Coordinates of C-alpha atoms in Angstrom, one line a residue:
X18 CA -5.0 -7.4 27.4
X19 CA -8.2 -9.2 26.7
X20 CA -11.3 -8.1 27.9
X21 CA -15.0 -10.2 27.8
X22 CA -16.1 -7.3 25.1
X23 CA -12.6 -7.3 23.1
X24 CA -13.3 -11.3 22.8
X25 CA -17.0 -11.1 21.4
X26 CA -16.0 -8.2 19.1
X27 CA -13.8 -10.2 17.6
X28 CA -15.7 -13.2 17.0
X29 CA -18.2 -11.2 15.6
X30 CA -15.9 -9.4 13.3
X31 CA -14.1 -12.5 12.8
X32 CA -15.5 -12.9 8.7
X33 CA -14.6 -9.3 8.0
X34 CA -15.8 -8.3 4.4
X35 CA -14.8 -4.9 3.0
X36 CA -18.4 -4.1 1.7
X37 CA -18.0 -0.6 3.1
X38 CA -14.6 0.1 0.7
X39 CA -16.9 1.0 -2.0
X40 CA -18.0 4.4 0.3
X41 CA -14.9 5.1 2.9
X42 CA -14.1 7.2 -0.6
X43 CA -16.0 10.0 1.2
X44 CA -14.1 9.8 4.6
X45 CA -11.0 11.8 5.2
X46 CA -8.6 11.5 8.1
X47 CA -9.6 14.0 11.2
X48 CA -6.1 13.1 12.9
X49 CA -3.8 14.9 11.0
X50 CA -3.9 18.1 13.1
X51 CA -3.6 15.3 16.6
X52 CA 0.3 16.2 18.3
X53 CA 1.3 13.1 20.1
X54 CA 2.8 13.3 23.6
X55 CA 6.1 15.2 23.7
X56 CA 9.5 14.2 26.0
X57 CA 8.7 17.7 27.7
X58 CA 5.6 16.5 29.2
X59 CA 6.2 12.9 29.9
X60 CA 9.5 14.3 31.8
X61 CA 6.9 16.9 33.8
X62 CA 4.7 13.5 34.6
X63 CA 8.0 12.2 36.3
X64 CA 9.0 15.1 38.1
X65 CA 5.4 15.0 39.5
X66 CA 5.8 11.2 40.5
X67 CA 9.1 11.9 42.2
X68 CA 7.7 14.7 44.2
X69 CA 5.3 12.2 45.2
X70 CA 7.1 9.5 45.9
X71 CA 9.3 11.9 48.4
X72 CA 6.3 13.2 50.1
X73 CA 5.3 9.8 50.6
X74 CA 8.9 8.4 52.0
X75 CA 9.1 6.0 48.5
X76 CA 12.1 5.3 47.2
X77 CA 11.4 4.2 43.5
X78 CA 7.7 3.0 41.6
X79 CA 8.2 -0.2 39.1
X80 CA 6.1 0.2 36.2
X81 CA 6.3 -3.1 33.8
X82 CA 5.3 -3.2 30.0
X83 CA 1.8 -1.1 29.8
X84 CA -0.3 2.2 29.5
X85 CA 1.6 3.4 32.9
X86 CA 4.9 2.5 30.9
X87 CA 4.2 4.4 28.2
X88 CA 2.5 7.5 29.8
X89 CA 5.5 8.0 32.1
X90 CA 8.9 7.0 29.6
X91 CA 7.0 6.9 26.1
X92 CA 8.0 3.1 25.5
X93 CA 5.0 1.1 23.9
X94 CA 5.6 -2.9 24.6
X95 CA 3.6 -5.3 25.1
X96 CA 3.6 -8.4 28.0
X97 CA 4.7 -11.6 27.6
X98 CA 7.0 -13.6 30.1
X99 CA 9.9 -11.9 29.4
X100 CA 9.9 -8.5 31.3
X101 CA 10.7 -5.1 30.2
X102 CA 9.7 -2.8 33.0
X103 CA 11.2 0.6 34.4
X104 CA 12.5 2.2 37.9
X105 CA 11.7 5.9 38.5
X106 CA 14.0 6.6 41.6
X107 CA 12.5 9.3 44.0
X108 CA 15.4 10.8 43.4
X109 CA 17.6 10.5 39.6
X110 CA 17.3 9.5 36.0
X111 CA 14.9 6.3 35.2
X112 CA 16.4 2.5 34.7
X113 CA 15.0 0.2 32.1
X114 CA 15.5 -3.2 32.0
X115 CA 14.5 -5.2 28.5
X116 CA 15.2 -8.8 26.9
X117 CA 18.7 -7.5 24.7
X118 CA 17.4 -8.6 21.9
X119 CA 14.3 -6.1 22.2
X120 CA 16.4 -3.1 23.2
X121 CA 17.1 -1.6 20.3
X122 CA 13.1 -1.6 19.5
X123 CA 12.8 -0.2 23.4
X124 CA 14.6 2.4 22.5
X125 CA 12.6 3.7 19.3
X126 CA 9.8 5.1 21.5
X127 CA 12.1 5.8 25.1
X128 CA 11.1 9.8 25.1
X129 CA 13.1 10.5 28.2
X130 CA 16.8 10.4 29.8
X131 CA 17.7 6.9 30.9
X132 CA 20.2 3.9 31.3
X133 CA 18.6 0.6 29.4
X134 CA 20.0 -2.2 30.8
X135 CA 19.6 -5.2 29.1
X136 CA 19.4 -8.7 30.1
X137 CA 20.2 -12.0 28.2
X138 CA 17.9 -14.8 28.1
X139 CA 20.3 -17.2 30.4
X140 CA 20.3 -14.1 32.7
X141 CA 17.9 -13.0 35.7
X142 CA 15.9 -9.4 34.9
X143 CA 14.6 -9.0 38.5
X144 CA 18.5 -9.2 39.1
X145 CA 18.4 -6.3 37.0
X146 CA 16.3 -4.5 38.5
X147 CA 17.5 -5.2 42.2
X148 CA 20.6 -3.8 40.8
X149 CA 19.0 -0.9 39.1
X150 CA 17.4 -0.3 42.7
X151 CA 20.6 -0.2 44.8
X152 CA 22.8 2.0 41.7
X153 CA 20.1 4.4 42.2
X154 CA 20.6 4.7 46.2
X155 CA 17.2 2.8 46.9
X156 CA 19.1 -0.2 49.3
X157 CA 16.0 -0.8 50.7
X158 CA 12.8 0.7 51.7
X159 CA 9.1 1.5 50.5
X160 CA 9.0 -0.3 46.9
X161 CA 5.9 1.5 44.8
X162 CA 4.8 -1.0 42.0
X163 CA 2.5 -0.3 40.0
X164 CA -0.8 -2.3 40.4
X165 CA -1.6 -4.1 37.5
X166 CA 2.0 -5.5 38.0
X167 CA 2.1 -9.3 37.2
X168 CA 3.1 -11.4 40.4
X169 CA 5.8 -13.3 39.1
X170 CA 8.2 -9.8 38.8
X171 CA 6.9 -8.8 42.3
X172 CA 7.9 -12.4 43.4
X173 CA 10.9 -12.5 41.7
X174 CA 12.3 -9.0 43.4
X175 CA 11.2 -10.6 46.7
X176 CA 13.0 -13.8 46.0
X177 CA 16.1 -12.2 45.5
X178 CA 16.3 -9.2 48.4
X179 CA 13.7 -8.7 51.6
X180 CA 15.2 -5.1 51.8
X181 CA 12.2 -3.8 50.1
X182 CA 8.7 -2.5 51.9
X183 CA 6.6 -3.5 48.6
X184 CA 3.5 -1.0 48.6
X185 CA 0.8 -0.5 45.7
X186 CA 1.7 2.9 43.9
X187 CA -1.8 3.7 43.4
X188 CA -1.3 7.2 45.2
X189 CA 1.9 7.8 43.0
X190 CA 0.0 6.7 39.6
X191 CA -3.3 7.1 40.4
X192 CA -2.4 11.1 41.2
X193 CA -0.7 11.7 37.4
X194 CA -2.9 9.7 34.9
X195 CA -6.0 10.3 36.5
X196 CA -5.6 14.4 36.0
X197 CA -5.3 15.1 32.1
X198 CA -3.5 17.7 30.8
X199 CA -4.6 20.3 27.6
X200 CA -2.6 18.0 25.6
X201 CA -4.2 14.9 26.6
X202 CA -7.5 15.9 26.1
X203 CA -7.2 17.3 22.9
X204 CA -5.9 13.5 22.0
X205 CA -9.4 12.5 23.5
X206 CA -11.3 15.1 21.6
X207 CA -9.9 14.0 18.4
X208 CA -10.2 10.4 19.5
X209 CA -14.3 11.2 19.9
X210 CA -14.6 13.2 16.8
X211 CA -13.5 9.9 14.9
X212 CA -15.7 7.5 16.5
X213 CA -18.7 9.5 16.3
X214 CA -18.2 10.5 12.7
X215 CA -17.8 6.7 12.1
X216 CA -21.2 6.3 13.6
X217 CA -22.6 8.8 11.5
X218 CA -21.3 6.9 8.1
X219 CA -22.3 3.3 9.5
X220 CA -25.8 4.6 10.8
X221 CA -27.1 5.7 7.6
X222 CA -25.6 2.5 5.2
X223 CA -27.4 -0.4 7.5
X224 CA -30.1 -2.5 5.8
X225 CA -32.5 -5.4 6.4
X226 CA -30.5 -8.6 6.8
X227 CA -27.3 -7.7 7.9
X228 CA -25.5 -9.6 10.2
X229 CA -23.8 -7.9 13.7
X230 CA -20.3 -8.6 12.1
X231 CA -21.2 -6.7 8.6
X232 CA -21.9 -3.8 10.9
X233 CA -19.4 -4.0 13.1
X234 CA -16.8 -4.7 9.7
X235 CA -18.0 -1.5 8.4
X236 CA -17.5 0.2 11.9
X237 CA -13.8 -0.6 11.8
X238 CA -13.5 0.1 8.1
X239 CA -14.7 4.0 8.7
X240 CA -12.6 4.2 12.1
X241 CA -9.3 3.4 9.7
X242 CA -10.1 6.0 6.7
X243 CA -11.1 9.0 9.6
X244 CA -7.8 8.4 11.2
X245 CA -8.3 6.5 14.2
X246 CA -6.8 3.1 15.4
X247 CA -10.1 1.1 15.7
X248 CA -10.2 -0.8 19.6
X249 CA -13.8 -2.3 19.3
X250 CA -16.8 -2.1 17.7
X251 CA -19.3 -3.7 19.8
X252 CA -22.6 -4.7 17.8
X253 CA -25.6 -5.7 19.6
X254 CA -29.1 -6.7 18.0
X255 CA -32.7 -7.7 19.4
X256 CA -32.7 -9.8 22.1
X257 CA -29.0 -9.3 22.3
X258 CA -28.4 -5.8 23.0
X259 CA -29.9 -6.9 26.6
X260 CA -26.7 -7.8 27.1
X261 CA -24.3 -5.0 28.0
X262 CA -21.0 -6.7 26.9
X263 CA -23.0 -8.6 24.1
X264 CA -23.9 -12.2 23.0
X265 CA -22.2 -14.9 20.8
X266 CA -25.3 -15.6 19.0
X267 CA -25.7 -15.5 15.4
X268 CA -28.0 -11.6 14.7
X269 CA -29.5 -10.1 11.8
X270 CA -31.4 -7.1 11.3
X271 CA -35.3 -6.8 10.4
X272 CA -38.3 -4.3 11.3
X273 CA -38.0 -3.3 14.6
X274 CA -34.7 -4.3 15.9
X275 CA -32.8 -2.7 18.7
X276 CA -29.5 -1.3 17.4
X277 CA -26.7 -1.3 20.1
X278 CA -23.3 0.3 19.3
X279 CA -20.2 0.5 21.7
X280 CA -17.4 1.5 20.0
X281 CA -13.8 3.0 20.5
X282 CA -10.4 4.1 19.1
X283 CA -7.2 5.6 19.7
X284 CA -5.6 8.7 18.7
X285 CA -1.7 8.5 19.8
X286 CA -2.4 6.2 22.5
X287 CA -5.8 7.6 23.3
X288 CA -9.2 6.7 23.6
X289 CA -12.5 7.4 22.8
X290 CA -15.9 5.0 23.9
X291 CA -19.2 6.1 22.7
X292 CA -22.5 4.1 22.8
X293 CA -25.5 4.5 20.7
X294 CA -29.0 2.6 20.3
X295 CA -31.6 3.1 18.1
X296 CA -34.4 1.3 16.1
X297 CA -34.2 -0.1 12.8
X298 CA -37.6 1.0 11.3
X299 CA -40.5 2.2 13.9
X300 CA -39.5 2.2 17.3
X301 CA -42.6 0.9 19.5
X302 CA -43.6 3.0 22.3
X303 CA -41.9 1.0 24.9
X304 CA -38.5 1.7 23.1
X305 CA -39.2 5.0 22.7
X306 CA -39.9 4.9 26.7
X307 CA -36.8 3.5 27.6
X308 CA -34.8 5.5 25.7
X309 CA -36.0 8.8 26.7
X310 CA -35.4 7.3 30.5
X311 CA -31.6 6.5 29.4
X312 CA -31.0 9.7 27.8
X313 CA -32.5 11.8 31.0
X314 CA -30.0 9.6 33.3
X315 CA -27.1 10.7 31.4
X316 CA -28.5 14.2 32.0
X317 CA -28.9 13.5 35.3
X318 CA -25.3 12.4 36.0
X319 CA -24.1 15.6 34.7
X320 CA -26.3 17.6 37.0
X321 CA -24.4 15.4 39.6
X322 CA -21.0 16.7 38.2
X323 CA -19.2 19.3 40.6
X324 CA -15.6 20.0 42.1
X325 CA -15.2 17.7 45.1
X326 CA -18.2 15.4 44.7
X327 CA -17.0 11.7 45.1
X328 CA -17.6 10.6 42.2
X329 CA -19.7 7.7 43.6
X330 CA -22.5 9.8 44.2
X331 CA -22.9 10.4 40.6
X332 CA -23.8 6.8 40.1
X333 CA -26.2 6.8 43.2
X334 CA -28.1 9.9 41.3
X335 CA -28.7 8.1 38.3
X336 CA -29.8 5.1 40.6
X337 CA -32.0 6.8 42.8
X338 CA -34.0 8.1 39.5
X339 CA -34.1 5.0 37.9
X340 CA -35.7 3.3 41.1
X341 CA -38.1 6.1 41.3
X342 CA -39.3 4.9 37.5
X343 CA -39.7 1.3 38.9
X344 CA -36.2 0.0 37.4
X345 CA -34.5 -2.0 40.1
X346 CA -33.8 -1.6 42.5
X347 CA -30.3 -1.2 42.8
X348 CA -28.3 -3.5 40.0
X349 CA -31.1 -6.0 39.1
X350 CA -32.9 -6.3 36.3
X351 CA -34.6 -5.4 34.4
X352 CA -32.6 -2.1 35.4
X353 CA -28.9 -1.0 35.7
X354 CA -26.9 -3.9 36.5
X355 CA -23.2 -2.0 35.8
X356 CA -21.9 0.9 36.6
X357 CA -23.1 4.7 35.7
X358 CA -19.3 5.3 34.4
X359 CA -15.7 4.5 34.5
X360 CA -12.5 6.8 33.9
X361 CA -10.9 7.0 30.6
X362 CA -7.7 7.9 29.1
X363 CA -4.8 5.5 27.8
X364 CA -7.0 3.2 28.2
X365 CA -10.4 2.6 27.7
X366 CA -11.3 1.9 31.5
X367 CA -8.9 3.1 34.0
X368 CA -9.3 4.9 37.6
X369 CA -11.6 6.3 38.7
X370 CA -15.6 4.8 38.5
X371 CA -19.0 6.0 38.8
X372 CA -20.1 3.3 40.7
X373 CA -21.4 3.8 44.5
X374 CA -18.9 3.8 46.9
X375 CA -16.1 4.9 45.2
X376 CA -14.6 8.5 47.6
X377 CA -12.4 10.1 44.5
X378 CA -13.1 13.5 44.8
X379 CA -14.1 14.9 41.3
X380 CA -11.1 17.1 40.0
X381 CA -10.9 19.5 37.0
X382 CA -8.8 17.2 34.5
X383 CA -10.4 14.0 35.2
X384 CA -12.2 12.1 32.9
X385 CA -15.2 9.6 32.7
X386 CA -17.8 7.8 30.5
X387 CA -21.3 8.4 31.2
X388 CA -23.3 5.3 29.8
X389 CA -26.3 4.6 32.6
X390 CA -27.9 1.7 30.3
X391 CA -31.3 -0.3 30.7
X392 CA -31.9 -3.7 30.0
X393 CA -34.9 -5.7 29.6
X394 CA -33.8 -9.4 29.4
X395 CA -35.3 -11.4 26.3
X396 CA -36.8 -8.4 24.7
X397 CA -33.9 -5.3 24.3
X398 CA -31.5 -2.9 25.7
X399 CA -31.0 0.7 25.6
X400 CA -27.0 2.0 26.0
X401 CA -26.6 5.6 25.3
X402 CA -22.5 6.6 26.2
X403 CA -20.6 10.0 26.3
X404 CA -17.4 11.0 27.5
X405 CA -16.6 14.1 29.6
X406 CA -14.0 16.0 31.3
X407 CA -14.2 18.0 34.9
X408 CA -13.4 21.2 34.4
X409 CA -13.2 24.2 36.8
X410 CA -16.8 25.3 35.7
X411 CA -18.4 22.0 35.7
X412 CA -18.6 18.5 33.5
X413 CA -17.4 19.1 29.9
X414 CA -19.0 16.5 26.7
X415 CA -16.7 15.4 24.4
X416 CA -19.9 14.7 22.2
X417 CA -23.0 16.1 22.4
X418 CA -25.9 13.7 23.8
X419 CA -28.0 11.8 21.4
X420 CA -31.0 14.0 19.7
X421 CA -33.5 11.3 19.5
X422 CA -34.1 7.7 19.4
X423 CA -34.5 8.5 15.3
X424 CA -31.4 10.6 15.5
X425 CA -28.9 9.1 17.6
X426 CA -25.9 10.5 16.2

């Protein structure tokens, strides 16, 4: 699924040129000790949904083609209009219900017990999965779908029985895949070790002249030979790194520009997102400034970091200080027009977000960017971003901070 960032990344990586190859020599693959996701565990994250789902008086959660697919059942397919989705009953063994020409590629990556019921392309898969529904003893009732659900399956369920109580299963999904377990966040770690050693070897090989998608060509290039699955490589210059998610326009680099970096892979499904800005050549005292200021929110939205907190207070610390250095207030600019954070896991922003407002109580397992940027439009922006994870003794970095605005990495 296309994002505004994924879009611009790829224009500006659009004329790749390998004129990295010549050092990726150097680079050697950090993944090989990374232990995908087992059957054991994604049978434990169904067990947990079912006890859920009876506590909650659900009778099954729909999950269609998508992280929440994979995390639960191990099956890694895209979305298109034919569905491919699953039914976890409250109660007995998952349905799936695929295009039967796909089914024998559904199965490769199925890591659980299950029925696959396949449907021909004359034939109705919400008929399926109505079917599926009432085999399984769920003849109506509380329906769980999953929330980035497309409408036309919803519709399609509805069109065909009115037996079903269709509710979000945010408090069935939400519950699993926002808690990471040890084996999950050793997939993260890995995932972070990768990008930031791919930061290291592009940071040191940029010269005068280069163009955004050079850099960002040579981003992808290191992510590959360390391992990782490269998702984005967001390259920002001068006037453009103002703008978080980044501008179509043409950049080069000369004395004095603003280097903005946002970049990401995945390691067995997942991901890492790091950010780092720096100066090419002497940074003026003003960058220095606003750099320091970025760096100390990032601090500051640690300090904000403990059991139980809802997590939209750590946004409204970071806020409060920036204000209190005349940025502001609130999301205009020049300031902090986005959000302190966002969860990460499977995917790159997911449940839950540092952004005011948001009552999810902070919970060992959970895990978050923290990227409190500042952006001065038509002169630069400064994004410095690190992942963490909650843990019983407090907020735990994936990477350590920035050093300095000379060493960033």
């Amino acid at each position: 699924m296309l994002s505004r960032r994924s879009l611009l990344v790829a224009a500006s990586v659009a004329p790749l040129v390998p004129i990295a190859a010549e050092n990726d020599s150097e680079l050697k693959p950090l993944t090989e000790a990374a232990k995908p996701i087992g059957g054991d565990e994604r049978r434990a994250r169904i067990a947990k949904a079912q006890r859920l789902m009876q506590e909650q008086n659900i009778g099954a959660l729909l999950v269609e083609s998508g992280a929440s697919l994979d995390y639960f059942t191990g099956i890694r397919w895209w979305r298109s209009e034919r569905t491919t989705a699953a039914i976890l009953p409250a109660v007995g063994e998952v349905i799936v219900v695929t295009p039967a020409f796909e089914e024998p590629s559904v199965r490769e990556t199925l890591q659980v017990e299950g029925e696959v019921r396949p449907w021909d392309e004359h034939e109705s898969p919400f008929e399926r999965i109505v079917q599926g529904l009432r085999d399984r003893k769920v003849k109506g009732g509380r329906l769980a779908v999953e929330s980035t659900t497309r409408f036309f399956i919803v519709d399609g369920i509805r069109k065909l029985s009115n037996a079903y109580e269709i509710v979000s299963a945010d408090a069935v999904v939400r519950a699993c895949r926002m808690i990471k377990s040890p084996a999950e966040l050793a997939l993260m770690q890995i995932a972070n070790d990768v990008t930031l050693a791919a930061l290291a070897h592009v940071h040191g090989r940029i010269s005068a002249g280069m163009r955004q998608s050079e850099i960002a060509a040579m981003m992808v290039e290191a992510t590959t030979a360390l391992g990782g699955e490269s998702d984005f490589a967001l390259t920002l210059l001068n006037e453009a790194s103002a703008y978080p998610h980044g501008s179509a326009a043409p950049q080069r680099v000369r004395e004095g520009s603003v280097i903005l970096m946002d970049c990401g892979c995945s390691v067995h499904g997942y991901q890492s997102d790091i950010s780092r800005s720096w100066v090419f050549g002497e940074p003026t005292p003003k960058q220095r400034k606003v750099w320091l200021t970025v760096r100390r929110g990032q601090e500051i939205a640690l300090a904000a970091a403990e059991i139980g907190t809802p997590v939209g207070k750590i946004d409204e610390a970071v806020r409060g200080f920036y204000e209190s250095e005349g940025w502001g207030p609130g999301y205009h600019l020049p300031g902090l027009p986005h959000r302190t954070g966002h969860g990460i896991g499977m995917e790159g922003h997911e449940p839950a977000y540092l952004v005011r407002g948001d009552a999810t109580k902070l919970a060992p397992g959970m895990c978050f960017s923290d990227e409190p940027g500042l952006y001065i439009p038509g002169e630069f922006g400064i994004r410095l971003e690190d992942c963490w994870h909650m843990t019983e003794s407090g907020p735990r970095l994936f990477t350590p901070f920035a050093k300095s605005i000379e060493q960033p990495i």
